[in-house]
Tab-separated table of C-alpha atoms in Angstrom:
chain	number	residue	atom	x	y	z
A	185	MET	CA	-1.132	22.829	-1.420
A	186	ASN	CA	0.089	21.577	-4.791
A	187	SER	CA	3.315	23.578	-4.947
A	188	THR	CA	5.576	20.532	-5.034
A	189	GLU	CA	3.555	19.038	-7.869
A	190	MET	CA	4.018	22.261	-9.822
A	191	TRP	CA	7.788	22.594	-9.519
A	192	PHE	CA	8.749	18.952	-9.335
A	193	GLY	CA	8.128	18.731	-13.066
A	194	LEU	CA	5.224	16.345	-13.466
A	195	GLY	CA	4.359	16.087	-17.149
A	196	PRO	CA	0.967	16.209	-18.876
A	197	ALA	CA	0.532	12.444	-18.572
A	198	GLU	CA	1.128	12.513	-14.798
A	199	ARG	CA	-1.195	15.477	-14.295
A	200	ALA	CA	-3.894	13.790	-16.375
A	201	LEU	CA	-3.505	10.685	-14.221
A	202	GLN	CA	-3.967	12.778	-11.084
A	203	ASP	CA	-7.155	14.179	-12.601
A	204	GLU	CA	-8.413	10.651	-13.243
A	205	ALA	CA	-7.672	9.702	-9.663
A	206	ARG	CA	-9.423	12.823	-8.360
A	207	ALA	CA	-12.504	11.988	-10.416
A	208	LEU	CA	-12.570	8.482	-8.952
A	209	ALA	CA	-12.030	9.845	-5.426
A	210	ALA	CA	-14.912	12.278	-5.859
A	211	THR	CA	-17.182	9.383	-6.855
A	212	VAL	CA	-16.193	7.387	-3.771
A	213	ALA	CA	-16.152	10.303	-1.281
A	214	PRO	CA	-19.810	9.887	-0.216
A	215	LEU	CA	-19.055	6.216	0.575
A	216	ALA	CA	-15.698	6.776	2.277
A	217	ALA	CA	-16.770	6.696	5.931
A	218	GLU	CA	-18.844	3.545	5.374
A	219	ALA	CA	-16.161	1.795	3.306
A	220	ASP	CA	-13.303	2.708	5.635
A	221	ALA	CA	-15.152	1.065	8.534
A	222	MET	CA	-15.505	-2.251	6.685
A	223	SER	CA	-13.425	-5.406	6.876
A	224	GLN	CA	-14.909	-6.741	3.638
A	225	VAL	CA	-14.641	-5.316	0.148
A	226	HIS	CA	-17.203	-2.582	-0.399
A	227	PRO	CA	-18.966	-3.564	-3.644
A	228	ARG	CA	-19.694	-0.012	-4.794
A	229	VAL	CA	-16.100	1.079	-4.180
A	230	ARG	CA	-14.870	-1.924	-6.133
A	231	GLU	CA	-17.226	-1.078	-8.989
A	232	ALA	CA	-16.081	2.559	-9.009
A	233	LEU	CA	-12.448	1.473	-9.196
A	234	ARG	CA	-13.264	-1.025	-11.939
A	235	THR	CA	-15.099	1.594	-13.978
A	236	SER	CA	-12.217	4.053	-13.637
A	237	GLY	CA	-9.777	1.667	-15.330
A	238	LEU	CA	-7.012	2.720	-12.939
A	239	ALA	CA	-6.318	-0.867	-11.872
A	240	GLY	CA	-4.801	-1.243	-15.326
A	241	LEU	CA	-1.771	0.630	-13.988
A	242	MET	CA	-0.834	-2.535	-12.101
A	243	VAL	CA	-0.378	-4.708	-15.191
A	244	PRO	CA	1.805	-4.360	-18.320
A	245	ALA	CA	0.028	-3.307	-21.502
A	246	ALA	CA	0.717	-6.683	-23.093
A	247	TYR	CA	-1.700	-8.215	-20.586
A	248	GLY	CA	-4.422	-5.576	-20.517
A	249	GLY	CA	-2.642	-2.829	-18.602
A	250	ARG	CA	-2.094	0.807	-19.430
A	251	SER	CA	1.691	1.123	-19.725
A	252	GLU	CA	4.475	-0.967	-21.143
A	253	SER	CA	5.535	-1.773	-17.599
A	254	VAL	CA	4.254	-0.963	-14.111
A	255	ASP	CA	5.221	2.650	-13.395
A	256	PRO	CA	6.099	3.324	-9.715
A	257	LEU	CA	5.560	7.079	-10.044
A	258	ALA	CA	2.125	6.623	-11.621
A	259	VAL	CA	1.093	4.223	-8.848
A	260	CYS	CA	2.465	6.625	-6.240
A	261	LEU	CA	0.560	9.614	-7.631
A	262	VAL	CA	-2.730	7.715	-7.730
A	263	ARG	CA	-2.321	6.378	-4.197
A	264	GLU	CA	-1.667	9.900	-2.925
A	265	VAL	CA	-5.032	11.032	-4.268
A	266	LEU	CA	-7.013	7.942	-3.273
A	267	MET	CA	-5.715	7.719	0.304
A	268	LYS	CA	-6.691	11.320	0.924
A	269	THR	CA	-10.309	10.281	0.331
A	270	SER	CA	-10.567	6.643	1.405
A	271	SER	CA	-8.130	4.125	2.849
A	272	HIS	CA	-10.420	1.340	1.606
A	273	LEU	CA	-10.180	2.603	-1.959
A	274	ASP	CA	-6.422	3.065	-1.694
A	275	SER	CA	-5.919	-0.455	-0.359
A	276	LEU	CA	-8.128	-2.035	-3.017
A	277	PHE	CA	-6.117	-0.280	-5.720
A	278	ALA	CA	-2.683	-0.981	-4.226
A	279	LEU	CA	-3.244	-4.671	-3.577
A	280	GLN	CA	-3.991	-5.359	-7.226
A	281	GLY	CA	-0.344	-4.580	-7.893
A	282	ILE	CA	1.216	-5.857	-4.694
A	283	GLY	CA	-0.605	-9.165	-5.064
A	284	SER	CA	0.089	-9.696	-8.762
A	285	TYR	CA	3.524	-8.263	-9.468
A	286	ALA	CA	5.293	-11.572	-8.875
A	287	ILE	CA	3.280	-12.958	-11.789
A	288	THR	CA	4.408	-10.046	-13.950
A	289	ARG	CA	8.051	-10.599	-13.030
A	290	GLY	CA	8.317	-14.344	-12.511
A	291	GLY	CA	5.256	-15.948	-14.025
A	292	THR	CA	5.145	-18.086	-17.122
A	293	GLU	CA	3.463	-16.729	-20.224
A	294	GLU	CA	0.478	-18.958	-19.482
A	295	GLN	CA	0.198	-17.632	-15.919
A	296	ARG	CA	0.394	-14.033	-17.108
A	297	ARG	CA	-2.288	-14.532	-19.725
A	298	GLN	CA	-4.526	-16.381	-17.303
A	299	TRP	CA	-4.397	-13.930	-14.406
A	300	LEU	CA	-3.109	-10.477	-15.335
A	301	PRO	CA	-5.921	-9.329	-17.662
A	302	ARG	CA	-8.402	-10.195	-14.909
A	303	VAL	CA	-6.357	-8.241	-12.383
A	304	ALA	CA	-6.307	-5.213	-14.683
A	305	SER	CA	-10.084	-5.326	-15.173
A	306	LEU	CA	-10.722	-5.975	-11.457
A	307	GLU	CA	-12.572	-9.159	-12.359
A	308	THR	CA	-10.069	-10.828	-10.040
A	309	LEU	CA	-8.697	-9.593	-6.704
A	310	ALA	CA	-5.069	-10.389	-5.881
A	311	GLY	CA	-3.442	-11.428	-2.610
A	312	LEU	CA	0.149	-11.781	-1.411
A	313	ALA	CA	0.568	-14.279	1.440
A	314	LEU	CA	3.924	-13.711	3.136
A	315	THR	CA	3.553	-13.254	6.888
A	316	GLU	CA	3.015	-15.901	9.551
A	317	GLU	CA	2.758	-16.065	13.323
A	318	ASN	CA	6.568	-16.141	13.639
A	319	ALA	CA	7.493	-14.549	10.324
A	320	GLY	CA	6.858	-10.834	9.981
A	321	SER	CA	9.835	-8.691	9.117
A	322	ASP	CA	12.005	-11.840	9.260
A	323	LEU	CA	10.587	-13.860	6.384
A	324	LYS	CA	13.300	-16.490	6.759
A	325	ASN	CA	11.167	-17.878	9.595
A	326	VAL	CA	8.403	-18.935	7.195
A	327	ALA	CA	7.110	-22.374	8.172
A	328	THR	CA	4.506	-22.992	5.442
A	329	THR	CA	5.894	-25.732	3.226
A	330	VAL	CA	5.614	-26.986	-0.317
A	331	THR	CA	6.502	-30.521	-1.325
A	332	ASP	CA	6.479	-32.414	-4.601
A	333	LYS	CA	4.047	-35.321	-4.783
A	334	ASP	CA	3.308	-37.290	-7.949
A	335	GLY	CA	4.216	-34.366	-10.167
A	336	ALA	CA	2.104	-31.848	-8.220
A	337	LEU	CA	2.851	-29.353	-5.434
A	338	VAL	CA	1.367	-29.764	-1.962
A	339	VAL	CA	1.150	-26.634	0.234
A	340	ARG	CA	0.682	-26.922	3.987
A	341	GLY	CA	0.756	-24.248	6.693
A	342	GLU	CA	-0.809	-21.026	7.907
A	343	LYS	CA	-0.485	-17.363	7.032
A	344	THR	CA	-1.595	-14.490	9.254
A	345	PHE	CA	-2.605	-10.860	8.721
A	346	ILE	CA	-2.966	-11.269	4.957
A	347	SER	CA	-4.520	-8.345	3.111
A	348	ASN	CA	-7.493	-9.338	0.928
A	349	ALA	CA	-7.723	-12.744	2.632
A	350	GLY	CA	-11.239	-13.997	2.086
A	351	ALA	CA	-11.728	-11.621	-0.844
A	352	ALA	CA	-8.807	-12.449	-3.146
A	353	ASP	CA	-9.178	-14.935	-5.971
A	354	PHE	CA	-5.581	-16.124	-5.663
A	355	TYR	CA	-2.687	-15.884	-3.225
A	356	ILE	CA	0.954	-15.591	-4.192
A	357	THR	CA	2.238	-17.677	-1.298
A	358	LEU	CA	5.711	-17.717	0.232
A	359	VAL	CA	6.705	-21.257	1.223
A	360	LYS	CA	9.711	-23.136	2.543
A	361	GLU	CA	11.022	-25.879	0.310
A	362	GLU	CA	13.626	-28.593	0.824
A	363	LEU	CA	16.045	-28.472	-2.103
A	364	PRO	CA	19.211	-30.468	-2.914
A	365	GLU	CA	21.332	-27.525	-1.772
A	366	GLY	CA	19.299	-27.110	1.440
A	367	PRO	CA	16.091	-25.302	2.528
A	368	GLY	CA	14.978	-22.367	0.400
A	369	LEU	CA	12.029	-20.041	-0.039
A	370	SER	CA	9.783	-20.369	-3.070
A	371	LEU	CA	6.594	-18.774	-4.387
A	372	VAL	CA	3.490	-20.696	-5.380
A	373	LEU	CA	0.276	-19.319	-6.895
A	374	VAL	CA	-2.630	-20.836	-4.972
A	375	PRO	CA	-6.195	-20.205	-6.243
A	376	ALA	CA	-8.500	-19.175	-3.417
A	377	ASP	CA	-11.006	-21.880	-4.349
A	378	ALA	CA	-8.446	-24.712	-4.257
A	379	PRO	CA	-9.602	-27.528	-1.928
A	380	GLY	CA	-7.958	-27.145	1.473
A	381	VAL	CA	-7.744	-23.334	1.453
A	382	THR	CA	-9.720	-21.764	4.297
A	383	THR	CA	-9.810	-18.253	5.721
A	384	ARG	CA	-10.794	-16.657	8.998
A	385	PRO	CA	-10.776	-13.023	10.082
A	386	SER	CA	-7.621	-11.631	11.653
A	387	PRO	CA	-7.986	-9.561	14.837
A	388	GLU	CA	-9.580	-6.220	13.962
A	389	LEU	CA	-7.144	-3.351	13.445
A	390	ILE	CA	-7.520	0.200	14.729
A	391	ALA	CA	-8.124	1.154	11.094
A	392	PRO	CA	-10.406	-1.547	9.606
A	393	HIS	CA	-8.898	-3.379	6.685
A	394	VAL	CA	-9.776	-6.389	4.512
A	395	LEU	CA	-7.557	-8.770	6.439
A	396	GLY	CA	-7.557	-12.437	7.349
A	397	ASP	CA	-5.627	-15.571	8.212
A	398	LEU	CA	-5.182	-18.423	5.738
A	399	THR	CA	-4.866	-22.150	6.284
A	400	PHE	CA	-3.427	-24.417	3.587
A	401	ASP	CA	-4.393	-27.952	4.515
A	402	ASP	CA	-2.463	-30.126	2.046
A	403	VAL	CA	-3.542	-27.938	-0.850
A	404	VAL	CA	-2.639	-29.589	-4.155
A	405	VAL	CA	-1.778	-27.361	-7.109
A	406	PRO	CA	-0.107	-28.270	-10.396
A	407	ALA	CA	3.649	-27.959	-10.765
A	408	GLU	CA	2.963	-25.081	-13.152
A	409	ALA	CA	1.691	-23.029	-10.177
A	410	ARG	CA	5.267	-22.316	-9.153
A	411	LEU	CA	6.458	-18.730	-9.708
A	412	GLY	CA	10.090	-18.337	-10.628
A	413	ALA	CA	12.857	-20.770	-9.786
A	414	PRO	CA	12.733	-23.001	-6.692
A	415	GLY	CA	14.396	-21.349	-3.710
A	416	LYS	CA	14.569	-17.919	-5.422
A	417	ALA	CA	11.425	-16.346	-3.990
A	418	MET	CA	13.162	-13.446	-2.275
A	419	SER	CA	14.227	-12.041	-5.612
A	420	LEU	CA	10.576	-11.728	-6.637
A	421	VAL	CA	9.546	-10.427	-3.217
A	422	LEU	CA	12.238	-7.737	-3.405
A	423	SER	CA	11.136	-6.852	-6.927
A	424	THR	CA	7.606	-6.308	-5.627
A	425	LEU	CA	8.862	-4.149	-2.768
A	426	ALA	CA	11.080	-2.193	-5.138
A	427	VAL	CA	8.056	-1.105	-7.158
A	428	PHE	CA	5.403	-0.705	-4.472
A	429	ARG	CA	7.139	0.325	-1.239
A	430	VAL	CA	7.467	3.914	-2.422
A	431	SER	CA	3.732	3.966	-3.151
A	432	VAL	CA	3.109	3.625	0.596
A	433	ALA	CA	4.954	6.911	0.931
A	434	GLY	CA	2.621	8.380	-1.675
A	435	ALA	CA	-0.401	7.226	0.293
A	436	ALA	CA	1.079	8.702	3.486
A	437	VAL	CA	1.553	12.060	1.759
A	438	GLY	CA	-2.077	11.975	0.643
A	439	LEU	CA	-3.269	11.186	4.161
A	440	ALA	CA	-1.164	13.965	5.695
A	441	THR	CA	-2.399	16.431	3.077
A	442	GLY	CA	-6.015	15.583	3.842
A	443	ALA	CA	-5.478	15.998	7.576
A	444	LEU	CA	-3.711	19.323	7.125
A	445	GLU	CA	-6.493	20.676	4.932
A	446	GLU	CA	-9.045	19.739	7.591
A	447	ALA	CA	-7.031	21.527	10.286
A	448	ALA	CA	-6.384	24.591	8.115
A	449	ARG	CA	-10.093	25.043	7.412
A	450	HIS	CA	-10.827	24.774	11.121
A	451	ALA	CA	-8.098	27.231	12.071
A	452	ARG	CA	-9.333	29.744	9.512
A	453	THR	CA	-12.979	29.663	10.629
A	454	ARG	CA	-12.914	28.822	14.341
A	455	GLU	CA	-12.624	31.840	16.664
A	456	GLN	CA	-11.268	31.787	20.197
A	457	PHE	CA	-10.510	34.807	22.403
A	458	GLY	CA	-11.937	37.117	19.773
A	459	ARG	CA	-9.885	36.051	16.759
A	460	PRO	CA	-9.453	33.067	14.419
A	461	LEU	CA	-7.269	30.224	15.662
A	462	LEU	CA	-4.913	30.969	12.790
A	463	ARG	CA	-4.003	34.256	14.478
A	464	HIS	CA	-2.784	32.467	17.603
A	465	GLY	CA	0.954	31.854	17.331
A	466	PRO	CA	1.121	28.299	18.680
A	467	VAL	CA	-1.604	27.167	16.263
A	468	ALA	CA	0.113	28.827	13.309
A	469	GLN	CA	3.338	27.070	14.259
A	470	LEU	CA	1.612	23.670	14.287
A	471	LEU	CA	0.204	24.314	10.823
A	472	ALA	CA	3.476	25.638	9.411
A	473	ASP	CA	5.495	22.715	10.777
A	474	SER	CA	2.953	20.333	9.302
A	475	TRP	CA	3.085	21.894	5.857
A	476	ASN	CA	6.875	21.698	5.940
A	477	ASP	CA	6.624	18.004	6.789
A	478	VAL	CA	4.131	17.337	3.984
A	479	GLU	CA	6.164	19.108	1.316
A	480	MET	CA	9.472	17.516	2.335
A	481	ALA	CA	7.867	14.065	2.348
A	482	ARG	CA	6.221	14.676	-1.006
A	483	LEU	CA	9.449	15.802	-2.622
A	484	LEU	CA	11.426	12.776	-1.414
A	485	THR	CA	8.565	10.479	-2.400
A	486	TYR	CA	8.302	11.813	-5.940
A	487	GLN	CA	12.066	11.684	-6.363
A	488	ALA	CA	12.266	8.094	-5.107
A	489	ALA	CA	9.342	7.037	-7.317
A	490	ALA	CA	10.929	8.688	-10.352
A	491	SER	CA	14.178	6.833	-9.607
A	492	ALA	CA	12.267	3.568	-9.274
A	493	ARG	CA	10.895	4.164	-12.767
A	494	GLU	CA	14.404	3.733	-14.147
A	495	ASP	CA	15.616	0.854	-11.972
A	496	PRO	CA	13.342	-0.254	-9.093
A	497	ARG	CA	15.882	-2.540	-7.433
A	498	ALA	CA	18.655	0.059	-7.533
A	499	ALA	CA	16.259	2.633	-6.056
A	500	LEU	CA	14.975	0.381	-3.261
A	501	ASN	CA	17.029	2.071	-0.559
A	502	ARG	CA	15.701	5.494	-1.568
A	503	SER	CA	12.172	4.048	-1.665
A	504	SER	CA	12.731	2.828	1.890
A	505	MET	CA	13.865	6.305	2.894
A	506	ALA	CA	10.735	7.815	1.362
A	507	LYS	CA	8.510	5.268	3.071
A	508	VAL	CA	10.046	5.985	6.478
A	509	ALA	CA	10.051	9.757	6.016
A	510	ALA	CA	6.497	10.015	4.692
A	511	THR	CA	4.838	7.653	7.166
A	512	GLU	CA	6.639	9.184	10.145
A	513	ALA	CA	5.734	12.657	8.863
A	514	ALA	CA	2.087	11.660	8.429
A	515	THR	CA	1.932	10.567	12.056
A	516	ARG	CA	3.362	13.893	13.240
A	517	VAL	CA	1.112	15.915	10.965
A	518	VAL	CA	-2.108	14.175	11.944
A	519	ASP	CA	-1.282	14.463	15.642
A	520	ARG	CA	-0.699	18.204	15.271
A	521	CYS	CA	-3.907	18.586	13.257
A	522	VAL	CA	-5.973	16.894	15.954
A	523	GLN	CA	-4.400	19.302	18.457
A	524	VAL	CA	-5.322	22.289	16.273
A	525	MET	CA	-8.935	21.109	16.069
A	526	GLY	CA	-9.251	20.385	19.781
A	527	ARG	CA	-12.381	18.482	20.699
A	528	TRP	CA	-13.537	18.629	17.075
A	529	GLY	CA	-10.564	16.438	16.196
A	530	LEU	CA	-11.697	13.726	18.605
A	531	ILE	CA	-15.148	13.012	17.208
A	532	ALA	CA	-15.411	9.425	15.992
A	533	ASN	CA	-15.746	8.753	12.261
A	534	THR	CA	-14.953	12.280	11.178
A	535	PRO	CA	-12.286	12.594	8.468
A	536	ILE	CA	-9.627	13.810	10.912
A	537	GLU	CA	-10.313	10.967	13.353
A	538	ARG	CA	-10.119	8.429	10.523
A	539	TYR	CA	-6.825	9.949	9.370
A	540	TYR	CA	-5.503	9.653	12.935
A	541	ARG	CA	-6.250	5.925	13.107
A	542	GLN	CA	-5.148	5.214	9.548
A	543	ALA	CA	-1.774	6.921	9.924
A	544	ARG	CA	-0.464	4.650	12.666
A	545	PRO	CA	-0.420	1.301	10.791
A	546	MET	CA	1.484	2.851	7.889
A	547	ARG	CA	4.660	2.932	10.015
A	548	VAL	CA	4.415	-0.863	10.372
A	549	TYR	CA	3.301	-2.493	7.125
A	550	GLU	CA	5.460	-2.831	3.986
A	551	GLY	CA	8.505	-2.617	6.264
A	552	ALA	CA	8.434	-1.240	9.817
A	553	SER	CA	10.347	2.019	10.186
A	554	GLU	CA	12.965	0.538	12.494
A	555	VAL	CA	13.667	-2.408	10.174
A	556	LEU	CA	13.984	-0.145	7.148
A	557	LYS	CA	16.330	2.160	9.036
A	558	LEU	CA	18.737	-0.730	9.556
A	559	GLY	CA	19.020	-1.180	5.801
A	560	ILE	CA	19.253	2.559	5.184
A	561	ALA	CA	22.077	2.917	7.706
A	562	SER	CA	23.931	-0.080	6.282
A	563	THR	CA	23.737	1.375	2.779
A	564	LEU	CA	24.965	4.728	4.024
A	565	CYS	CA	28.014	3.234	5.737
A	566	ALA	CA	28.811	1.060	2.709
A	567	GLU	CA	28.837	4.129	0.458
A	568	ILE	CA	31.184	6.160	2.650
A	569	ASP	CA	34.863	5.841	1.704
């Protein structure tokens, strides 16, 4: 099932990276069912990821990373492999970049040198605190505030459904700020151990995830904790999305591939009415349609990630298209695969059942499909003469 990889034109460096990711995935595979059921960081999975050195992909080489800059295609390829084995492993890897990229793009030299090497080595876990009770897709509704007081910054408010909450060592926090020109959105780096920061578990998801709610009760941080210019947070948020949104598509392709392989093995070996399931036309059609979906999603994902290598912001619309296409395809593929496997696809905590639960949230986070489609359609109409 690697035909797209072969003719897309991945080079030796990309193929070597896939091999590294496969080696890590093989190490974690015996732990996958246990880790994927956890809402806390699995220590052995974290140690395996740390030992692999792959977290270095999330940080520029100048600060302990592996490449001159964060490479969207490299991140995408690794997530494809990791998600096929363990959603816990994939999330732990992805959040190191998602939670730290604003430092890479908008941090001071001191902030980069303080935090990024520790992110690359996995000594430190990163968190990005954007969403609130009334601010999901519409981040303009953010109510958490930052104010200046005696030369310091005071953060007050609550964040909900924050990945790595309770495990992260810092949170890049989106806040509302009153500025001379009016209210604006800013980013502040808040250490997890700052007085006034507390966490509590978020409601459990259908696919367990390291997730929690944050409270900032008059948390005081130095003025140097600001990231970027006051009121210009959305530029850094969009820069993060431009690099990492397409990697969600990569993870979705990996999930769909894993589900399809499970169903194909079952169809090849399971006999009904005197012949393998594969020889029954309706089953063959489900498998063929699923492989078409996987390969189309993979091709668009690789192309979008390669475009993001050159100019992430310019490629954001195509990354959104890949994210929608791949996550929607993964949902269709996994549903078909469960149908192919019949009752064997319904057994709790089997790989196919985990894939089924894990696929559904992917259509929501990092931009819900319907929200992304609005932007895609607007771009389309703007480009038509």
